[in-house]
Amino acid sequence: MSPILAGVLQLMALIAALALAYRPLGDFMAATYSSKKHLRVEKAIYRCIGANPDTEMRWPAYLRGVLAFSLVGLLFLYLLQRLQGSLPLSFGFASISPDQAFNTAASFVANTNWQSYSGEQAMGHVVQTAGLAVQNFVSAATGMAVAIALVRGFARSRTGELGNFWSDLVRGTVRVLLPISVIGALVLVACGAIQNFAGIHEVGQFMGGSQQTGGGAYASQEVIKELGTNGGGVANANSAHPFENPNAFTNLFEIFLILVIPFSLTRTFGKLVGNIRQGYAILATMGFIWLAFTALMMWTEFAHGGPALQAAGGAMEGKETRFGIGGSAIFSVATTLTSTGAVDSFHSSFTAFGGGIQLLGMMLGEIAPGGVGSGLYGMLVMAIIAVFIAGLMVGRTPEYLGKKISTREIKLAACYILITPTLVLGFTAASMVLPDALGSMLNTKALGAGSHGFSEVLYAFTSGANNNGSAFGGLNANTPWYNTTIGLAMLLGRFLPMVFVLALAGSLSEQKPIPETAGTLRTEKPLFAGLLVGTILIITGLTYFPALALGPLAEGLS
């Protein structure tokens, strides 16, 4: 079987699996967030944290819950790392330095999982499981809660209420993420992933000698890092490590885990607003962009010229032979179009245009299908911009899902869109003029000159501010400058957009729905989906094209 055919068959199998899961999972999540009943374990959690799950919150109270919970998680994870040297099951690893502990705590609380350290050489079992794995669950559940709050803003009339954050957080964790993670971990263990709390021991090498390797809860953390679109692995090699991702089947299964909740949330959205076709329109937009990016990535990697590359079936540098070009390309697009950041190949070794596709996927805002929760609310903000543009074209006040899009809503949506580019381009520009920051570029010319060196820095801040977490390689990010600035980019890129999303949800929920008329834009039709795709690409292109031209485009055309 040719490598190209193998890649196409993997893509078809993935689409089929996602289609089978779409309706039952989407309906289940809709029922989960609209149910009036609480499970016994949920009631116990509410008593422990002192929350009343039946109290409705307006958007300021909902936001305070999000920020307070995340701040506690940030402080707890920071202290856990700083005290690691005194904790059991730490392998004798020293405590993490202050700047790196801040960076890692910010990373996992912000659902980014950027790692400026080698996981198996820095973090013991307690930090990995009680700290990092816990945040993989709750940071994903926080994103889902904010998305559901925005959906309620469209669905509710003149209440100003968005539900209860603590109830949404607990339900997302207990009813959605935890059951799927248990099943997924069993699948990975059955397929060869490891799951233990073993210490470090010596293992022999094929060419003689030995090396040290440690055990860990690889399977359980691998599942939630993909399912929650987190991305941080136990091992430095991430999902290219055989302990985390043993074979081609587990590779495809992990891609499925990355995509299944973000895509299925469009069904949840349609159910909660009472119009399934609206969910299908958002699904079609996400699916079109994802398929187009996947096809482009496979083409750039398979078609790369040269006798050696042609003999290997494509650009195999930096890719696992277990997965090949097709599996690596599909994984790469899935992880950069969501906020996952997990990698099964070395992104810096992709072709120049392949690296540009990875960058562009994150620059879109990771909305196709995007992160767990964040992809849906990001796409709905873009839909508001699209109906505003359509309203300008026909001279009519824009409406979406029966709600008028007034000056207030457009200002909030515009602020949402401007935050991430400001962080990415601002921090990248600062890094390109500071000698210490330039000195962190390890595989380029003196002081990091060259388009690839620029791409390394641009990728780092794009990944951080968009809460992705993958790295382009070749950049020593474990320095005070990068640990601090990328940490700030992750926190601001995660929580500032949530402020505007919840304010937008509150504004929408205070409105009375207006009836459809002959002049109402039909946002469930293919025409609107096409307009939405065009809006996303134009806004992203106008924002980032100069930076892309200096980086991957310049390298690819040289």
Coordinates of C-alpha atoms in Angstrom, one line a residue:
M1 CA 0.0 0.0 0.0
S2 CA 1.4 3.4 -1.0
P3 CA 2.0 6.0 1.8
I4 CA -0.5 8.4 0.2
L5 CA -3.3 5.8 0.1
A6 CA -2.6 4.8 3.7
G7 CA -2.9 8.5 4.8
V8 CA -6.2 8.9 2.9
L9 CA -7.6 5.7 4.4
Q10 CA -6.7 6.9 7.9
L11 CA -8.4 10.2 7.2
M12 CA -11.6 8.4 6.0
A13 CA -11.6 6.1 9.1
L14 CA -11.2 9.2 11.4
I15 CA -14.1 11.0 9.7
A16 CA -16.3 7.9 10.0
A17 CA -15.5 7.6 13.7
L18 CA -16.2 11.2 14.4
A19 CA -19.5 11.0 12.5
L20 CA -20.6 8.0 14.6
A21 CA -19.8 9.8 17.9
Y22 CA -21.2 13.2 16.8
R23 CA -24.9 12.8 17.6
P24 CA -24.8 10.6 20.8
L25 CA -22.0 12.7 22.4
G26 CA -23.5 16.0 21.4
D27 CA -27.0 15.0 22.7
F28 CA -25.4 13.7 25.9
M29 CA -23.6 16.9 26.6
A30 CA -26.7 19.0 25.9
A31 CA -28.6 16.8 28.4
T32 CA -25.8 17.1 30.9
Y33 CA -25.7 20.9 30.9
S34 CA -29.5 21.3 30.9
S35 CA -30.4 18.7 33.5
K36 CA -32.0 19.8 36.8
K37 CA -30.7 16.7 38.8
H38 CA -27.4 16.4 40.6
L39 CA -25.5 13.1 41.0
R40 CA -24.6 12.0 44.5
V41 CA -20.9 12.5 43.9
E42 CA -21.6 15.9 42.5
K43 CA -23.6 16.8 45.7
A44 CA -20.6 15.8 47.8
I45 CA -18.3 18.0 45.8
Y46 CA -20.7 21.0 46.1
R47 CA -20.7 20.5 49.9
C48 CA -16.9 20.4 50.0
I49 CA -16.5 23.6 48.1
G50 CA -19.5 25.3 49.6
A51 CA -21.3 26.0 46.4
N52 CA -25.1 26.1 45.7
P53 CA -25.4 24.6 42.2
D54 CA -28.9 25.8 41.7
T55 CA -28.1 29.5 42.1
E56 CA -28.3 31.3 38.8
M57 CA -25.4 33.7 38.0
R58 CA -25.2 36.8 35.9
W59 CA -22.0 37.3 33.9
P60 CA -19.9 39.1 36.5
A61 CA -20.5 36.4 39.1
Y62 CA -19.9 33.7 36.5
L63 CA -16.6 35.4 35.6
R64 CA -15.6 35.7 39.2
G65 CA -16.1 32.0 39.6
V66 CA -13.9 31.3 36.6
L67 CA -11.1 33.6 37.7
A68 CA -11.1 32.6 41.4
F69 CA -11.0 28.9 40.6
S70 CA -8.2 29.4 38.1
L71 CA -6.2 31.5 40.5
V72 CA -6.4 28.9 43.2
G73 CA -5.3 26.2 40.7
L74 CA -2.4 28.5 39.6
L75 CA -1.1 29.0 43.1
F76 CA -1.6 25.3 44.1
L77 CA 0.3 24.0 41.1
Y78 CA 3.1 26.6 41.5
L79 CA 3.6 25.6 45.2
L80 CA 3.5 21.9 44.3
Q81 CA 6.4 22.4 41.9
R82 CA 8.4 24.6 44.3
L83 CA 8.0 21.9 47.0
Q84 CA 8.7 18.9 44.7
G85 CA 12.1 18.2 46.4
S86 CA 10.3 17.4 49.6
L87 CA 7.5 15.3 48.1
P88 CA 7.3 11.5 47.9
L89 CA 7.6 9.7 44.5
S90 CA 9.7 12.6 43.2
F91 CA 12.6 10.4 41.8
G92 CA 14.9 12.7 43.7
F93 CA 14.2 15.5 41.3
A94 CA 14.9 19.0 42.6
S95 CA 12.2 21.6 43.1
I96 CA 11.4 23.6 40.0
S97 CA 12.9 27.1 39.6
P98 CA 10.5 30.1 40.2
D99 CA 10.3 31.3 36.6
Q100 CA 9.8 27.8 35.2
A101 CA 7.3 26.9 38.0
F102 CA 5.3 30.0 37.1
N103 CA 5.4 29.2 33.4
T104 CA 4.3 25.6 33.9
A105 CA 1.5 26.5 36.4
A106 CA 0.2 29.2 34.0
S107 CA 0.5 26.8 31.1
F108 CA -1.6 24.0 32.6
V109 CA -4.2 26.3 34.2
A110 CA -4.7 28.1 30.9
N111 CA -5.2 24.7 29.1
T112 CA -2.0 25.4 27.1
N113 CA 0.4 22.8 28.4
W114 CA 3.5 24.5 27.0
Q115 CA 6.5 22.7 28.5
S116 CA 9.9 24.3 28.7
Y117 CA 11.3 21.2 30.5
S118 CA 11.8 17.5 29.8
G119 CA 8.8 15.8 31.5
E120 CA 10.5 12.5 32.5
Q121 CA 13.6 14.4 33.7
A122 CA 12.0 17.1 35.8
M123 CA 8.6 16.1 37.3
G124 CA 7.9 13.3 39.8
H125 CA 4.7 11.2 40.0
V126 CA 3.0 13.6 42.5
V127 CA 3.4 16.7 40.4
Q128 CA 2.4 14.8 37.3
T129 CA -0.8 13.3 38.7
A130 CA -2.0 15.6 41.5
G131 CA -0.9 18.7 39.7
L132 CA -0.7 18.5 36.0
A133 CA -3.3 15.8 35.3
V134 CA -5.8 17.4 37.6
Q135 CA -5.5 20.7 35.6
N136 CA -5.9 18.8 32.4
F137 CA -9.4 17.9 33.6
V138 CA -10.5 21.1 35.2
S139 CA -9.0 23.6 32.7
A140 CA -10.9 21.7 29.9
A141 CA -14.1 21.7 32.0
T142 CA -13.7 25.5 32.5
G143 CA -13.5 26.1 28.8
M144 CA -16.6 24.0 28.2
A145 CA -18.5 25.9 31.0
V146 CA -17.7 29.3 29.3
A147 CA -18.9 28.0 26.0
I148 CA -22.2 26.7 27.5
A149 CA -22.6 30.1 29.2
L150 CA -22.4 31.9 25.8
V151 CA -24.9 29.4 24.3
R152 CA -27.3 30.1 27.2
G153 CA -26.9 33.8 26.3
F154 CA -28.4 33.1 22.9
A155 CA -31.0 30.8 24.3
R156 CA -32.4 32.8 27.2
S157 CA -34.6 35.9 27.1
R158 CA -34.5 38.9 29.4
T159 CA -33.0 37.1 32.3
G160 CA -29.3 38.1 32.2
E161 CA -28.5 34.7 33.8
L162 CA -26.0 32.3 32.4
G163 CA -26.4 29.3 34.8
N164 CA -24.0 28.3 37.5
F165 CA -20.3 28.0 37.0
W166 CA -19.7 25.5 39.7
S167 CA -22.4 23.2 38.4
D168 CA -21.1 23.5 34.9
L169 CA -17.5 22.8 36.0
V170 CA -18.4 19.8 38.0
R171 CA -20.7 18.3 35.5
G172 CA -18.2 18.7 32.6
T173 CA -15.6 16.9 34.7
V174 CA -17.6 14.2 36.3
R175 CA -20.1 13.3 33.5
V176 CA -18.2 14.0 30.3
L177 CA -14.4 14.1 30.7
L178 CA -13.9 11.5 33.4
P179 CA -15.9 8.6 32.0
I180 CA -14.5 8.9 28.5
S181 CA -11.0 9.2 30.0
V182 CA -11.4 5.9 31.9
I183 CA -12.5 4.1 28.8
G184 CA -9.8 5.7 26.7
A185 CA -7.0 4.8 29.2
L186 CA -8.1 1.2 29.1
V187 CA -7.9 1.2 25.3
L188 CA -4.4 2.7 25.4
V189 CA -3.2 0.2 28.0
A190 CA -4.6 -2.7 26.0
C191 CA -2.7 -1.4 22.9
G192 CA 0.6 -1.1 24.7
A193 CA 0.8 2.2 26.6
I194 CA 2.1 1.9 30.1
Q195 CA 0.4 2.9 33.4
N196 CA 2.3 2.5 36.6
F197 CA 4.1 4.4 39.4
A198 CA 7.5 2.7 38.9
G199 CA 10.7 4.5 39.7
I200 CA 13.8 5.1 37.5
H201 CA 15.7 2.0 36.4
E202 CA 18.4 1.0 33.9
V203 CA 17.5 -0.5 30.5
G204 CA 19.8 -1.9 27.9
Q205 CA 20.3 -0.4 24.4
F206 CA 20.5 -2.2 21.1
M207 CA 24.0 -0.8 20.3
G208 CA 25.3 -1.6 23.8
G209 CA 25.4 0.4 27.0
S210 CA 22.3 1.4 29.0
Q211 CA 20.1 4.4 29.8
Q212 CA 17.8 5.4 32.6
T213 CA 14.1 5.4 32.1
G214 CA 11.2 5.9 34.5
G215 CA 7.6 4.7 34.7
G216 CA 4.5 6.8 35.0
A217 CA 0.8 7.2 34.5
Y218 CA 1.3 7.6 30.8
A219 CA -2.0 6.1 29.5
S220 CA -4.3 8.1 31.9
Q221 CA -2.6 11.4 31.3
E222 CA -2.3 10.8 27.5
V223 CA -6.1 10.3 27.3
I224 CA -7.1 13.5 29.1
K225 CA -4.3 15.6 27.5
E226 CA -5.9 14.8 24.1
L227 CA -9.6 14.6 25.1
G228 CA -9.3 18.0 27.0
T229 CA -7.2 19.5 24.1
N230 CA -4.4 20.1 26.6
G231 CA -1.3 18.6 25.1
G232 CA 1.4 18.3 27.8
G233 CA 2.9 14.8 28.0
V234 CA 4.7 12.8 30.6
A235 CA 7.7 12.4 28.3
N236 CA 9.6 15.1 26.5
A237 CA 9.0 13.3 23.1
N238 CA 5.2 13.7 23.9
S239 CA 3.0 11.6 21.7
A240 CA 5.9 10.4 19.6
H241 CA 7.1 8.4 22.6
P242 CA 6.1 4.7 22.5
F243 CA 5.0 4.7 26.1
E244 CA 2.4 7.3 25.2
N245 CA 1.5 6.4 21.6
P246 CA 2.7 2.8 20.8
N247 CA 1.4 2.2 17.3
A248 CA -0.6 3.5 14.3
F249 CA -3.9 2.6 15.8
T250 CA -3.3 4.5 19.0
N251 CA -2.1 7.4 16.9
L252 CA -5.5 7.5 15.1
F253 CA -7.4 7.0 18.3
E254 CA -5.6 9.9 20.0
I255 CA -6.5 12.2 17.0
F256 CA -10.1 11.1 17.4
L257 CA -9.9 12.0 21.1
I258 CA -8.6 15.5 20.2
L259 CA -11.4 16.2 17.8
V260 CA -14.5 14.4 19.2
I261 CA -15.7 16.9 21.9
P262 CA -15.0 20.1 19.9
F263 CA -16.9 18.8 16.9
S264 CA -19.7 17.3 19.0
L265 CA -20.2 20.6 20.9
T266 CA -21.8 22.0 17.7
R267 CA -24.6 19.5 18.1
T268 CA -24.9 20.5 21.8
F269 CA -25.1 24.1 20.7
G270 CA -27.9 23.3 18.2
K271 CA -29.9 21.4 20.8
L272 CA -29.6 24.1 23.5
V273 CA -30.7 27.0 21.2
G274 CA -33.5 24.9 19.8
N275 CA -32.3 24.8 16.2
I276 CA -30.2 21.8 15.2
R277 CA -29.4 23.3 11.7
Q278 CA -27.6 26.2 13.4
G279 CA -25.2 23.6 14.9
Y280 CA -24.8 22.0 11.5
A281 CA -23.8 25.3 9.9
I282 CA -21.1 25.8 12.6
L283 CA -20.0 22.1 12.1
A284 CA -19.8 22.6 8.3
T285 CA -17.6 25.7 8.8
M286 CA -15.3 23.9 11.2
G287 CA -15.2 20.7 9.1
F288 CA -14.4 22.5 5.8
I289 CA -11.4 24.4 7.3
W290 CA -10.1 21.3 9.0
L291 CA -10.3 19.1 5.9
A292 CA -8.8 21.9 3.7
F293 CA -5.8 22.3 6.1
T294 CA -5.4 18.5 6.4
A295 CA -5.3 18.1 2.6
L296 CA -2.8 21.0 2.2
M297 CA -0.6 19.6 4.9
M298 CA -0.6 16.1 3.4
W299 CA 0.2 17.6 -0.1
T300 CA 3.1 19.7 1.2
E301 CA 4.7 16.8 3.0
F302 CA 4.1 14.1 0.4
A303 CA 5.1 16.3 -2.6
H304 CA 8.3 17.7 -1.2
G305 CA 11.0 17.1 -3.8
G306 CA 14.3 15.4 -3.8
P307 CA 15.5 11.8 -4.5
A308 CA 15.9 10.8 -0.9
L309 CA 12.5 12.3 0.1
Q310 CA 10.8 10.6 -2.9
A311 CA 12.4 7.3 -1.9
A312 CA 11.0 7.7 1.6
G313 CA 7.5 8.6 0.3
G314 CA 7.7 12.2 1.5
A315 CA 9.5 14.5 3.9
M316 CA 10.2 11.9 6.7
E317 CA 12.7 14.0 8.7
G318 CA 11.4 14.4 12.3
K319 CA 8.5 11.9 11.8
E320 CA 8.0 8.5 13.3
T321 CA 8.1 5.6 11.0
R322 CA 5.3 4.0 13.1
F323 CA 3.0 6.7 11.9
G324 CA 4.4 7.8 8.5
I325 CA 3.7 11.0 6.6
G326 CA -0.1 10.6 6.6
G327 CA -0.6 10.0 10.3
S328 CA 1.9 12.7 11.2
A329 CA 0.2 15.3 8.9
I330 CA -3.3 14.5 10.2
F331 CA -2.1 14.7 13.8
S332 CA -0.2 17.9 13.2
V333 CA -3.3 19.7 11.7
A334 CA -5.6 18.3 14.5
T335 CA -3.3 19.6 17.2
T336 CA -2.7 23.0 15.8
L337 CA -6.3 23.7 14.7
T338 CA -7.3 22.8 18.3
S339 CA -5.7 24.1 21.5
T340 CA -4.1 20.7 22.1
G341 CA -0.4 21.2 21.4
A342 CA 0.4 17.4 21.6
V343 CA 2.9 16.3 18.9
D344 CA 3.7 12.9 17.3
S345 CA 6.4 14.5 15.1
F346 CA 8.9 17.3 15.2
H347 CA 7.0 20.4 13.8
S348 CA 10.2 22.3 13.0
S349 CA 11.2 19.5 10.6
F350 CA 8.1 19.8 8.5
T351 CA 8.6 21.6 5.2
A352 CA 8.6 25.4 5.3
F353 CA 5.0 25.5 4.0
G354 CA 4.0 22.7 6.3
G355 CA 5.2 24.8 9.2
G356 CA 3.3 27.8 7.8
I357 CA 0.1 25.7 7.8
Q358 CA 0.7 24.8 11.5
L359 CA 1.2 28.5 12.3
L360 CA -1.8 29.6 10.4
G361 CA -4.0 27.0 12.0
M362 CA -3.2 28.5 15.4
M363 CA -3.5 32.0 14.1
L364 CA -7.1 31.4 13.0
G365 CA -7.8 31.3 16.8
E366 CA -7.9 27.5 16.9
I367 CA -11.6 27.4 16.0
A368 CA -11.8 24.6 13.5
P369 CA -12.9 22.8 15.6
G370 CA -10.7 24.5 18.2
G371 CA -10.2 23.6 21.9
V372 CA -12.7 22.0 24.2
G373 CA -15.2 24.8 24.7
S374 CA -12.9 27.6 23.4
G375 CA -13.3 26.4 19.8
L376 CA -17.1 26.8 20.0
Y377 CA -17.2 30.2 21.7
G378 CA -14.4 31.5 19.4
M379 CA -16.4 30.4 16.3
L380 CA -19.6 32.0 17.7
V381 CA -17.8 35.3 18.1
M382 CA -16.6 35.0 14.5
A383 CA -20.2 34.3 13.5
I384 CA -21.3 37.5 15.1
I385 CA -18.6 39.4 13.1
A386 CA -19.9 37.7 10.0
V387 CA -23.5 38.7 10.5
F388 CA -22.3 42.2 11.2
I389 CA -20.5 42.3 7.9
A390 CA -23.6 40.9 6.2
G391 CA -25.7 43.6 7.8
L392 CA -23.4 46.3 6.5
M393 CA -23.7 44.9 3.0
V394 CA -27.5 45.1 2.9
G395 CA -28.0 48.1 5.2
R396 CA -29.9 46.1 7.9
T397 CA -29.3 45.7 11.7
P398 CA -27.5 42.4 12.1
E399 CA -29.2 39.6 13.9
Y400 CA -28.0 36.2 15.0
L401 CA -30.2 33.5 16.6
G402 CA -33.0 36.0 17.2
K403 CA -30.8 38.5 19.0
K404 CA -29.8 41.9 17.6
I405 CA -26.1 42.5 17.3
S406 CA -25.7 46.1 18.4
T407 CA -22.8 48.3 19.1
R408 CA -22.1 46.8 22.4
E409 CA -21.9 43.2 21.1
I410 CA -19.6 44.2 18.2
K411 CA -17.3 46.1 20.5
L412 CA -17.0 43.0 22.8
A413 CA -16.4 40.7 19.7
A414 CA -13.8 43.1 18.3
C415 CA -12.0 43.2 21.7
Y416 CA -12.0 39.4 21.7
I417 CA -10.4 39.2 18.2
L418 CA -7.7 41.8 19.0
I419 CA -6.4 40.3 22.2
T420 CA -4.4 37.4 20.8
P421 CA -2.7 39.2 17.8
T422 CA -1.6 42.0 20.2
L423 CA 0.0 39.4 22.5
V424 CA 1.6 37.4 19.7
L425 CA 3.0 40.2 17.6
G426 CA 4.0 42.4 20.6
F427 CA 6.0 39.7 22.4
T428 CA 7.5 38.5 19.1
A429 CA 8.7 42.0 18.2
A430 CA 10.2 42.5 21.7
S431 CA 12.0 39.2 21.4
M432 CA 13.5 40.1 18.1
V433 CA 15.2 43.2 19.5
L434 CA 16.6 41.8 22.8
P435 CA 20.0 40.1 22.5
D436 CA 19.3 37.6 25.3
A437 CA 16.1 36.5 23.6
L438 CA 17.8 36.2 20.2
G439 CA 20.5 34.1 21.8
S440 CA 17.9 31.4 22.6
M441 CA 17.6 30.5 18.9
L442 CA 19.9 27.5 18.7
N443 CA 19.8 26.2 15.1
T444 CA 20.0 29.3 13.1
K445 CA 22.8 31.8 12.2
A446 CA 24.5 34.1 14.6
L447 CA 22.1 35.6 17.1
G448 CA 19.1 33.8 15.4
A449 CA 19.2 35.6 12.1
G450 CA 17.1 34.1 9.3
S451 CA 13.5 33.4 8.5
H452 CA 13.5 30.0 10.3
G453 CA 14.7 31.7 13.5
F454 CA 12.0 34.3 13.3
S455 CA 9.4 31.4 12.8
E456 CA 10.7 29.8 16.0
V457 CA 9.9 32.8 18.1
L458 CA 6.6 33.6 16.2
Y459 CA 5.5 30.0 16.7
A460 CA 6.3 30.1 20.5
F461 CA 4.2 33.1 21.2
T462 CA 1.4 32.1 18.8
S463 CA 1.3 28.7 20.6
G464 CA 1.3 30.4 24.0
A465 CA -1.3 33.1 23.4
N466 CA -3.6 30.8 21.5
N467 CA -3.3 28.2 24.4
N468 CA -1.9 25.5 22.1
G469 CA 1.3 24.5 23.7
S470 CA 3.2 22.9 20.8
A471 CA 6.7 24.1 20.0
F472 CA 8.6 24.6 16.8
G473 CA 11.9 23.4 18.2
G474 CA 15.3 25.0 18.0
L475 CA 14.4 27.6 20.6
N476 CA 15.7 27.4 24.2
A477 CA 12.5 28.6 25.9
N478 CA 13.7 27.7 29.4
T479 CA 15.1 31.2 30.1
P480 CA 13.7 33.9 32.5
W481 CA 12.6 36.0 29.5
Y482 CA 10.7 33.3 27.6
N483 CA 9.3 31.6 30.8
T484 CA 7.9 34.9 32.0
T485 CA 6.6 36.3 28.7
I486 CA 5.1 33.1 27.4
G487 CA 3.6 32.5 30.8
L488 CA 2.0 36.0 30.6
A489 CA 0.9 35.4 27.0
M490 CA -0.8 32.1 28.1
L491 CA -2.7 33.6 31.0
L492 CA -3.8 36.8 29.2
G493 CA -4.6 34.8 26.0
R494 CA -6.8 32.5 28.0
F495 CA -8.7 34.7 30.5
L496 CA -9.0 38.1 28.8
P497 CA -11.1 36.5 25.9
M498 CA -13.2 34.8 28.5
V499 CA -14.0 38.2 30.0
F500 CA -15.4 39.5 26.7
V501 CA -17.2 36.2 25.9
L502 CA -19.0 36.2 29.3
A503 CA -19.8 39.9 28.9
L504 CA -21.2 39.2 25.5
A505 CA -23.2 36.3 26.8
G506 CA -24.7 38.5 29.5
S507 CA -25.6 41.2 27.0
L508 CA -27.3 38.7 24.7
S509 CA -29.3 37.0 27.6
E510 CA -30.8 40.4 28.5
Q511 CA -32.4 40.8 25.1
K512 CA -35.8 39.7 24.0
P513 CA -35.7 37.5 20.9
I514 CA -37.0 39.2 17.8
P515 CA -39.1 37.2 15.3
E516 CA -37.7 36.2 11.9
T517 CA -38.8 38.2 8.9
A518 CA -38.3 38.0 5.1
G519 CA -35.2 40.1 5.5
T520 CA -33.6 38.0 8.3
L521 CA -30.2 36.4 7.3
R522 CA -30.6 32.6 7.3
T523 CA -27.6 31.7 9.3
E524 CA -28.2 27.9 9.0
K525 CA -27.7 28.0 5.2
P526 CA -24.6 27.1 3.2
L527 CA -24.3 30.7 2.1
F528 CA -23.7 31.9 5.7
A529 CA -21.2 29.1 6.3
G530 CA -19.3 30.3 3.2
L531 CA -19.4 33.9 4.5
L532 CA -18.1 32.7 7.9
V533 CA -15.2 30.9 6.3
G534 CA -14.3 33.9 4.3
T535 CA -14.6 36.2 7.3
I536 CA -12.2 34.0 9.3
L537 CA -9.6 33.8 6.5
I538 CA -9.7 37.5 5.7
I539 CA -9.4 38.7 9.3
T540 CA -6.5 36.3 10.0
G541 CA -4.8 37.1 6.7
L542 CA -5.0 40.9 7.3
T543 CA -3.6 40.4 10.8
Y544 CA -0.8 38.0 10.4
F545 CA 0.3 38.0 6.7
P546 CA 3.3 40.3 7.2
A547 CA 4.6 38.1 10.0
L548 CA 4.0 34.9 8.0
A549 CA 5.8 36.5 5.0
L550 CA 8.9 37.1 7.2
G551 CA 8.9 33.6 8.5
P552 CA 7.6 30.4 6.7
L553 CA 6.8 32.0 3.4
A554 CA 10.2 33.6 3.1
E555 CA 11.8 30.3 4.0
G556 CA 9.7 28.3 1.6
L557 CA 10.3 30.6 -1.3
S558 CA 14.1 30.9 -0.7

